[in-house]
mmCIF file of C-alpha atoms in Angstrom:
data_model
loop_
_atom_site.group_PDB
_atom_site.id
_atom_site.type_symbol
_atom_site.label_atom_id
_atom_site.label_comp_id
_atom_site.label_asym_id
_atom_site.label_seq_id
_atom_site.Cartn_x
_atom_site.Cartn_y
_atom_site.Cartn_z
ATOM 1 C CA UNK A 1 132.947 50.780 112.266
ATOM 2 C CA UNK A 2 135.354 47.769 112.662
ATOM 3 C CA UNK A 3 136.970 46.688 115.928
ATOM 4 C CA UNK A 4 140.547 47.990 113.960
ATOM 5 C CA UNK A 5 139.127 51.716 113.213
ATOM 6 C CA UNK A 6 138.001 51.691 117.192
ATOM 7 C CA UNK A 7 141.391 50.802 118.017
ATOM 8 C CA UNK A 8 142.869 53.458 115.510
ATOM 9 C CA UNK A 9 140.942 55.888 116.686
ATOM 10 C CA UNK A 10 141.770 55.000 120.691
ATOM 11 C CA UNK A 11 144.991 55.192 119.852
ATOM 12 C CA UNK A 12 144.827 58.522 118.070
ATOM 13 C CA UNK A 13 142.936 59.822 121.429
ATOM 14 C CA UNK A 14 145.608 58.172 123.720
ATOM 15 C CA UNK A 15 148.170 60.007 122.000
ATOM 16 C CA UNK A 16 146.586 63.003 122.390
ATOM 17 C CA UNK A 17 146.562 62.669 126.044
ATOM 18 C CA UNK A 18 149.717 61.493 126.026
ATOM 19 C CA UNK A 19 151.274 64.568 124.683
ATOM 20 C CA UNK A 20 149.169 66.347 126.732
ATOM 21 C CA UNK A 21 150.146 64.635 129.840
ATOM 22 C CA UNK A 22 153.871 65.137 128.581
ATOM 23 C CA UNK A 23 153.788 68.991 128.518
ATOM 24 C CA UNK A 24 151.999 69.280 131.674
ATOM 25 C CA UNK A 25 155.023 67.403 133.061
ATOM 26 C CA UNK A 26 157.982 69.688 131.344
ATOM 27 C CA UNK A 27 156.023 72.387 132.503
ATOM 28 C CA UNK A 28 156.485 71.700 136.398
ATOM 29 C CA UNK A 29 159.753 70.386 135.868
ATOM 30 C CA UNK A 30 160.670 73.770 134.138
ATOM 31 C CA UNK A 31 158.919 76.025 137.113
ATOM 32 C CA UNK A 32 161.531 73.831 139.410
ATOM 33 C CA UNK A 33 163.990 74.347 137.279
ATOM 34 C CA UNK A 34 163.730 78.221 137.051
ATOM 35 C CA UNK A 35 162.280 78.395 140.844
ATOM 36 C CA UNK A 36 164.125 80.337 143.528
ATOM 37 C CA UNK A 37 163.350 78.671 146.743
ATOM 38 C CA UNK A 38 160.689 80.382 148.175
ATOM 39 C CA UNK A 39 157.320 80.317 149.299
ATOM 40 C CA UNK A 40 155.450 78.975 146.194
ATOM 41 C CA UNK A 41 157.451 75.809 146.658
ATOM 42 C CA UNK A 42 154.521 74.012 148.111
ATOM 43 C CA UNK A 43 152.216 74.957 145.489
ATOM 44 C CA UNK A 44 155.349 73.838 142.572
ATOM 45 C CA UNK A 45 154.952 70.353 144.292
ATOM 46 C CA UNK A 46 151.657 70.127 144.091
ATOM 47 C CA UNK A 47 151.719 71.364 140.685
ATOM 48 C CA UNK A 48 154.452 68.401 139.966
ATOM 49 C CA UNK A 49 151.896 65.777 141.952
ATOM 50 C CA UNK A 50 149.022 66.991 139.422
ATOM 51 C CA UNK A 51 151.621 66.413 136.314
ATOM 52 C CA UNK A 52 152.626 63.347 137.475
ATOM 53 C CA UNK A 53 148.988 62.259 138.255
ATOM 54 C CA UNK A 54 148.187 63.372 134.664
ATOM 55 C CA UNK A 55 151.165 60.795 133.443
ATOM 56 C CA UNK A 56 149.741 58.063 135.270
ATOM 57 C CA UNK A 57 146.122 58.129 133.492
ATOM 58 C CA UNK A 58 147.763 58.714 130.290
ATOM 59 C CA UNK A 59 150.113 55.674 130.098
ATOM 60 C CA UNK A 60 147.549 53.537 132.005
ATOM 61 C CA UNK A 61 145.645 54.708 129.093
ATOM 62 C CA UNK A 62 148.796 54.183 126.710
ATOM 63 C CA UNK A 63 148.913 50.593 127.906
ATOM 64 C CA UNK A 64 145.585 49.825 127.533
ATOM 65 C CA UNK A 65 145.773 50.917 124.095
ATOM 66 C CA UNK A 66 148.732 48.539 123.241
ATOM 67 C CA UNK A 67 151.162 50.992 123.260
ATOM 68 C CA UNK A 68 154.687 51.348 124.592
ATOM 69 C CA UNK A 69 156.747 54.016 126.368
ATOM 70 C CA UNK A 70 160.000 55.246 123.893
ATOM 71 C CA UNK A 71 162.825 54.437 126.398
ATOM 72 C CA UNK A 72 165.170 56.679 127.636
ATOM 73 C CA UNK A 73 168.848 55.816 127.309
ATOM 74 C CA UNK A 74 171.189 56.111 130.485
ATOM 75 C CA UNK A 75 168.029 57.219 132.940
ATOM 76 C CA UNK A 76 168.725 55.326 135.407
ATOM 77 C CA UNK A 77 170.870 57.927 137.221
ATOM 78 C CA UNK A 78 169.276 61.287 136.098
ATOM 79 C CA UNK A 79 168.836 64.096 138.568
ATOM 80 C CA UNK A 80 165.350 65.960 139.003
ATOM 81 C CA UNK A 81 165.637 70.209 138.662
ATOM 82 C CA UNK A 82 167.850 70.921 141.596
ATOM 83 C CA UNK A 83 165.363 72.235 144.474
ATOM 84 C CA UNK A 84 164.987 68.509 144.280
ATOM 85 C CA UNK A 85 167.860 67.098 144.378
ATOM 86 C CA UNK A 86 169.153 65.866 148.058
ATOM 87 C CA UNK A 87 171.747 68.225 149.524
ATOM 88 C CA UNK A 88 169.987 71.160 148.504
ATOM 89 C CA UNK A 89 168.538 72.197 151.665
ATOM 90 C CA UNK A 90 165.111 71.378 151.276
ATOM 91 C CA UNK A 91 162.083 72.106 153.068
ATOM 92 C CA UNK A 92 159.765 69.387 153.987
ATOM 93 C CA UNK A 93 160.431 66.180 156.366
ATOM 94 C CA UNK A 94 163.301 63.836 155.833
ATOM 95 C CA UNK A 95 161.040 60.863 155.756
ATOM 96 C CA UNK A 96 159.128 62.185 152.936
ATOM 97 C CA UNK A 97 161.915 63.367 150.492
ATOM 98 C CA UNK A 98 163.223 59.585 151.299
ATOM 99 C CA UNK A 99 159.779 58.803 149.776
ATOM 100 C CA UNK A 100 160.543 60.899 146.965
ATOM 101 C CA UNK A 101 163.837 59.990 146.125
ATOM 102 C CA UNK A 102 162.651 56.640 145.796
ATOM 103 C CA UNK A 103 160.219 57.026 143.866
ATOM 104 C CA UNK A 104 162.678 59.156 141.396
ATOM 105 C CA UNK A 105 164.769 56.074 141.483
ATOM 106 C CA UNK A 106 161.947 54.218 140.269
ATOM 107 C CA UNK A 107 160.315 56.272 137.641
ATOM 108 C CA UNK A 108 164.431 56.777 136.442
ATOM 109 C CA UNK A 109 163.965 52.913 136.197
ATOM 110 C CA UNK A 110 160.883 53.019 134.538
ATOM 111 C CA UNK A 111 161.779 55.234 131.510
ATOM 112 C CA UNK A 112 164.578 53.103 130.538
ATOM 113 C CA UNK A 113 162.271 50.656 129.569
ATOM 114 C CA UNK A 114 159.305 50.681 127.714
ATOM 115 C CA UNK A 115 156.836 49.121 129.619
ATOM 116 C CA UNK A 116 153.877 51.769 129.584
ATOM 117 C CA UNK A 117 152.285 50.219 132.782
ATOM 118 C CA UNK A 118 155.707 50.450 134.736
ATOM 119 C CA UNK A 119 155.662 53.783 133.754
ATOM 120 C CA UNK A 120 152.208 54.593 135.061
ATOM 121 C CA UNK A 121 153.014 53.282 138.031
ATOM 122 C CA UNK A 122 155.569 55.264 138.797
ATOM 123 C CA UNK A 123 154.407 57.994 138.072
ATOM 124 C CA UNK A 124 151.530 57.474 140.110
ATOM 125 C CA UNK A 125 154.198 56.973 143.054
ATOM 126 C CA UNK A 126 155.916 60.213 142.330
ATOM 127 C CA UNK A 127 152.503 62.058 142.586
ATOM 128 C CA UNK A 128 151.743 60.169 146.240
ATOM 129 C CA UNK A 129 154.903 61.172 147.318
ATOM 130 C CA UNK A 130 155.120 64.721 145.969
ATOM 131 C CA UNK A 131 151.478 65.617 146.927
ATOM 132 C CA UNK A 132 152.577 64.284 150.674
ATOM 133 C CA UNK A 133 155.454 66.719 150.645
ATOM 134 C CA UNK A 134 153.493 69.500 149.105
ATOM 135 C CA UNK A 135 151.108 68.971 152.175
ATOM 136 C CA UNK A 136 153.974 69.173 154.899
ATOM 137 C CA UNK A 137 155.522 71.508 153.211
ATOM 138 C CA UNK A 138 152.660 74.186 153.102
ATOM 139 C CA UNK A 139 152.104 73.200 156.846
ATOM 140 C CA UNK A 140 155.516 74.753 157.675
ATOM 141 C CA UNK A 141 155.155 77.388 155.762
ATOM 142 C CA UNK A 142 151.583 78.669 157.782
ATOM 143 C CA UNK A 143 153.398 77.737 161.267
ATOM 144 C CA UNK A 144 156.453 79.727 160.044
ATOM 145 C CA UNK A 145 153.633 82.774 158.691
ATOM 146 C CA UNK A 146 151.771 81.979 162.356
ATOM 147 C CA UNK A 147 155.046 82.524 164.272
ATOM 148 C CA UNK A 148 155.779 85.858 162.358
ATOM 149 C CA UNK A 149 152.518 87.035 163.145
ATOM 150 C CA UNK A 150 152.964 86.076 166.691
ATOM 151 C CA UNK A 151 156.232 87.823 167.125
ATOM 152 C CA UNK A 152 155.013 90.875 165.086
ATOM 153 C CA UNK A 153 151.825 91.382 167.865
ATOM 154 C CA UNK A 154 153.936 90.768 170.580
ATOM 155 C CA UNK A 155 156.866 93.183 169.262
ATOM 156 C CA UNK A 156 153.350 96.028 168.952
ATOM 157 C CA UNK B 1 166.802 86.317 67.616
ATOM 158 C CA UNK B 2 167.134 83.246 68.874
ATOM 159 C CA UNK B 3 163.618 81.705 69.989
ATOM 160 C CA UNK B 4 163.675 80.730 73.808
ATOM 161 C CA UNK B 5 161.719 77.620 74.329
ATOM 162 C CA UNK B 6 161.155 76.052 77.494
ATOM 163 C CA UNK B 7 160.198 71.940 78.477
ATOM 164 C CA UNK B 8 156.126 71.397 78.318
ATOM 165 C CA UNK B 9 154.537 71.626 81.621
ATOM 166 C CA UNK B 10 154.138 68.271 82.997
ATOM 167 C CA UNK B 11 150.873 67.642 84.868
ATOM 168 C CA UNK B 12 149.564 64.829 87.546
ATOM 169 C CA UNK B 13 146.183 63.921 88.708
ATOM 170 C CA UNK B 14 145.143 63.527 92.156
ATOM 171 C CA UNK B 15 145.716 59.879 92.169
ATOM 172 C CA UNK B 16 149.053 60.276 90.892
ATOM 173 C CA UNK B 17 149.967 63.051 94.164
ATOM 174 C CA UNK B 18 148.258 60.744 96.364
ATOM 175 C CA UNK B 19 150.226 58.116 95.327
ATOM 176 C CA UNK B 20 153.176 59.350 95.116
ATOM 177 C CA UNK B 21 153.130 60.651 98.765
ATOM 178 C CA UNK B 22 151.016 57.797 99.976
ATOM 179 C CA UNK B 23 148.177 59.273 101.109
ATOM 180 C CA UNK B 24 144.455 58.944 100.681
ATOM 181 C CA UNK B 25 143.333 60.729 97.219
ATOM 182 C CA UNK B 26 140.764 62.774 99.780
ATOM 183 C CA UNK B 27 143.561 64.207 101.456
ATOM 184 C CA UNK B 28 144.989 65.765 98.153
ATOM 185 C CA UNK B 29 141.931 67.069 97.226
ATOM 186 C CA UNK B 30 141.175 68.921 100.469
ATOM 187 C CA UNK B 31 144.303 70.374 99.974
ATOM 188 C CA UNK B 32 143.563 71.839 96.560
ATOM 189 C CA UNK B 33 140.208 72.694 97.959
ATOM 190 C CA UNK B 34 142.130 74.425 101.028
ATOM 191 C CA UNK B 35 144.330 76.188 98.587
ATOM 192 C CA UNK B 36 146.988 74.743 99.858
ATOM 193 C CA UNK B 37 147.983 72.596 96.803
ATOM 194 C CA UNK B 38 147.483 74.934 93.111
ATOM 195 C CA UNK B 39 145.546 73.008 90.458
ATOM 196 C CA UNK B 40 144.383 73.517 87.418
ATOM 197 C CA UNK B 41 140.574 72.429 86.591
ATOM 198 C CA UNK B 42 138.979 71.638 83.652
ATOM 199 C CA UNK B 43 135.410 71.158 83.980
ATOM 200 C CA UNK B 44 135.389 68.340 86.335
ATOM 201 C CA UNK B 45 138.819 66.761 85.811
ATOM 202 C CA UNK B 46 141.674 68.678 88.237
ATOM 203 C CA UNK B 47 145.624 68.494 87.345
ATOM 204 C CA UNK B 48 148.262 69.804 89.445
ATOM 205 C CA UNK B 49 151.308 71.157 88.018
ATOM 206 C CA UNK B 50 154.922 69.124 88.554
ATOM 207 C CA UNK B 51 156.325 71.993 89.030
ATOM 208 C CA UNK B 52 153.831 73.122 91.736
ATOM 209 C CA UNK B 53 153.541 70.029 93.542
ATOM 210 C CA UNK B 54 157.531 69.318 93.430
ATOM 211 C CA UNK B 55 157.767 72.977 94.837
ATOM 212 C CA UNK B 56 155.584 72.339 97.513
ATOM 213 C CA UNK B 57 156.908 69.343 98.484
ATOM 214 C CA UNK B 58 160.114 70.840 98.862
ATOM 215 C CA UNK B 59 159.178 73.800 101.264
ATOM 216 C CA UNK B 60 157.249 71.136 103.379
ATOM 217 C CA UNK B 61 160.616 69.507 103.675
ATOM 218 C CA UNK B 62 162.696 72.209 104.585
ATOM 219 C CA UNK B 63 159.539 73.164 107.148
ATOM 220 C CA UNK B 64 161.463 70.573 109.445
ATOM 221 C CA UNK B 65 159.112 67.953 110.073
ATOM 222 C CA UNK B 66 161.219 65.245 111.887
ATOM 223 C CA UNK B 67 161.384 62.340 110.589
ATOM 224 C CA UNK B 68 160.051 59.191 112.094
ATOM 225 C CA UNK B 69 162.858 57.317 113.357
ATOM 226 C CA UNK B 70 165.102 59.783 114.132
ATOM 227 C CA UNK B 71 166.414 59.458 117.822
ATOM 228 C CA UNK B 72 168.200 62.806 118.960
ATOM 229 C CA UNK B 73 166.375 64.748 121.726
ATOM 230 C CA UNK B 74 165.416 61.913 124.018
ATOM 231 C CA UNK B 75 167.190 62.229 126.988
ATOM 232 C CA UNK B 76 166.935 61.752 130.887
ATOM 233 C CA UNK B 77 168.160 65.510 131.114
ATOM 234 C CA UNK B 78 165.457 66.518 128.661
ATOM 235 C CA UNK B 79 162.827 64.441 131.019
ATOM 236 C CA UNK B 80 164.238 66.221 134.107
ATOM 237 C CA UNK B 81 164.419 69.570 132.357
ATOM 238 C CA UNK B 82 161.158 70.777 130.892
ATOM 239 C CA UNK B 83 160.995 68.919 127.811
ATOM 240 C CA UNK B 84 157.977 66.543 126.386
ATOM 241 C CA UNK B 85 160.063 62.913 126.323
ATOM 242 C CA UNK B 86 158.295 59.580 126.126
ATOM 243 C CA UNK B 87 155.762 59.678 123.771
ATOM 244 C CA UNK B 88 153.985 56.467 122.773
ATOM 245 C CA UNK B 89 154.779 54.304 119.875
ATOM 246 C CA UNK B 90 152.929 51.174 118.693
ATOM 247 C CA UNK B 91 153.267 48.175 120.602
ATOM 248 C CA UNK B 92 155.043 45.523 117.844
ATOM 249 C CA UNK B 93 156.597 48.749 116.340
ATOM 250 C CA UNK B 94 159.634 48.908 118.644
ATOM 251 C CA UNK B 95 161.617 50.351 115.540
ATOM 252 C CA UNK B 96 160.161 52.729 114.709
ATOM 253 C CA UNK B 97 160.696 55.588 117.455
ATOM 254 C CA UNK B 98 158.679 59.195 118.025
ATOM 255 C CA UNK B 99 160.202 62.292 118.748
ATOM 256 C CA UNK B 100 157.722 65.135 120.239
ATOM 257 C CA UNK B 101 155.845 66.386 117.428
ATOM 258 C CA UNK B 102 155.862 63.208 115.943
ATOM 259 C CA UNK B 103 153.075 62.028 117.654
ATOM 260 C CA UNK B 104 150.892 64.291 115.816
ATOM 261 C CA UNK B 105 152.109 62.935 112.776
ATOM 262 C CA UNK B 106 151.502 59.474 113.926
ATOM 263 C CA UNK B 107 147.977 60.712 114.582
ATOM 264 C CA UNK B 108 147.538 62.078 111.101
ATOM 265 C CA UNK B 109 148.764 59.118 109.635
ATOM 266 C CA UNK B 110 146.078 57.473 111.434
ATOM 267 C CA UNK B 111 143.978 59.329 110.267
ATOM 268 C CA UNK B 112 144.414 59.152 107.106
ATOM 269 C CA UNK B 113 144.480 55.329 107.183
ATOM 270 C CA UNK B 114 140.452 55.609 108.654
ATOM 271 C CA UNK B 115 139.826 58.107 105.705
ATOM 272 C CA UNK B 116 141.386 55.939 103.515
ATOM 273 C CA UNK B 117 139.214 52.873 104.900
ATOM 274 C CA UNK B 118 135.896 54.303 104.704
ATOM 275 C CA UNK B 119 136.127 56.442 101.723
ATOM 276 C CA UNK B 120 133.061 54.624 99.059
ATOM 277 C CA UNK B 121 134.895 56.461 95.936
ATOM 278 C CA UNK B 122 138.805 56.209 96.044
ATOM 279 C CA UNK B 123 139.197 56.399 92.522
ATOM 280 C CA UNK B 124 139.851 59.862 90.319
ATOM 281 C CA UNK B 125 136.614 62.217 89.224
ATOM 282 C CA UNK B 126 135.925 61.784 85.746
#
């Protein structure tokens, strides 16, 4: 097999994980989307780190493999599903959402271009900072589920 | 009574499908071995029927495949909102643009091109 039909069929596997990695992302941006804010909201970060660690391998992959993100026109303002969004009362340390909304700003960047390593990158980013929420975030929730069950023995 | 009389059937060989839709002359025939593509055989020699392939060709079109190029879709909201956006195109190919789904067709046409390079016989049975 010639170096050209490796390279084919790289490609041909790349895109396959590339699609893959795509849905996995729509899918935890639709269960924020849909979401009511409630306890699962932890495990719908975590579920968004995952995605967005799935992107990374996928267009470090892409890159490797010659091939280029398809830009997305007028991205560099877009808005993430709205339990994201700043404003919105969300749960989780200010610090961290800072984290995040920078590194929204920077994948918004990212997908304007089409520069697959830039893109890896930040999606790699978004997963740090989205798996370090997730972790505060399900903290609060077992001191809040602690404190309940505090209050409930001492109220027996 | 007047004697109805309708045009010949016109017939085209694998090679003639194949190249008409630019694909690899293996790819026609697994269709026609699929069932997927009518054909007429005789002995070893197989025809397809215009009027079948033309037919076919046009409910494949209709089906909705996107074409490769075509740029609607692709959005920041669709990104944001639960839709697959940014799939990968060849690097030195910046024109021509994928929409979801087309990847897969990007992948058969890649495909076909490593069928089409190591096929030993591209030429029509006898």
């Amino acid at each position: 097999m010639s170096f050209a039909d490796d390279l084919d069929r790289q490609r041909a596997h790349v895109m396959r994980l590339v699609r893959q990695a795509s849905s996995g992302w729509a899918e935890a941006m639709r269960a924020h989307k849909l979401a009511p804010p409630d306890a699962g909201f932890a495990t719908r970060l975590r579920a968004l780190s995952d995605a967005a660690a799935t992107e990374q391998v996928a267009w470090e992959h892409a890159h490797a493999a010659g091939l280029l993100w398809r830009p997305v026109p007028g991205a560099e303002h877009a808005e993430p599903p709205y339990e994201l969004r700043p404003g919105t009362g969300r749960r989780g340390p200010p610090e961290l959402w800072a984290r995040f909304d920078a590194a929204v700003a920077s994948l918004n960047l990212a997908i304007t271009g089409s520069d697959a390593a830039a893109v890896a990158d930040a999606f790699g980013e978004m997963s740090e900072a989205t798996v370090a929420l997730a972790d505060a975030v399900a903290r609060e929730d077992e001191a809040a589920r602690h404190a309940a069950d505090t209050r409930s023995r001492g109220a027996a | 009574m007047a004697e109805h009389s309708e045009p010949p059937e016109s017939f085209l060989t694998v090679a003639e499908v194949a190249e008409i839709l630019k694909l690899n002359q293996q790819t026609v025939r697994n269709w026609i071995d699929q069932g997927s593509l009518p054909a007429l055989r005789i002995g070893r020699r197989v025809r397809i029927k215009r009027s079948d392939f033309e037919r076919i060709l046009a409910e494949s079109y209709s089906g909705g495949t996107t074409p490769v190029g075509s740029r609607g879709g692709h959005s920041a909201e669709g990104f944001w909102g639960g839709e697959p956006v940014g799939l990968a195109e060849p690097s030195g190919a910046a024109s021509e643009v994928l929409e979801p789904g087309e990847a897969e067709l990007l992948e058969d046409l890649q495909l076909e091109k490593l069928e089409h390079d190591h096929l030993a016989d591209g030429s029509e049975r006898p």
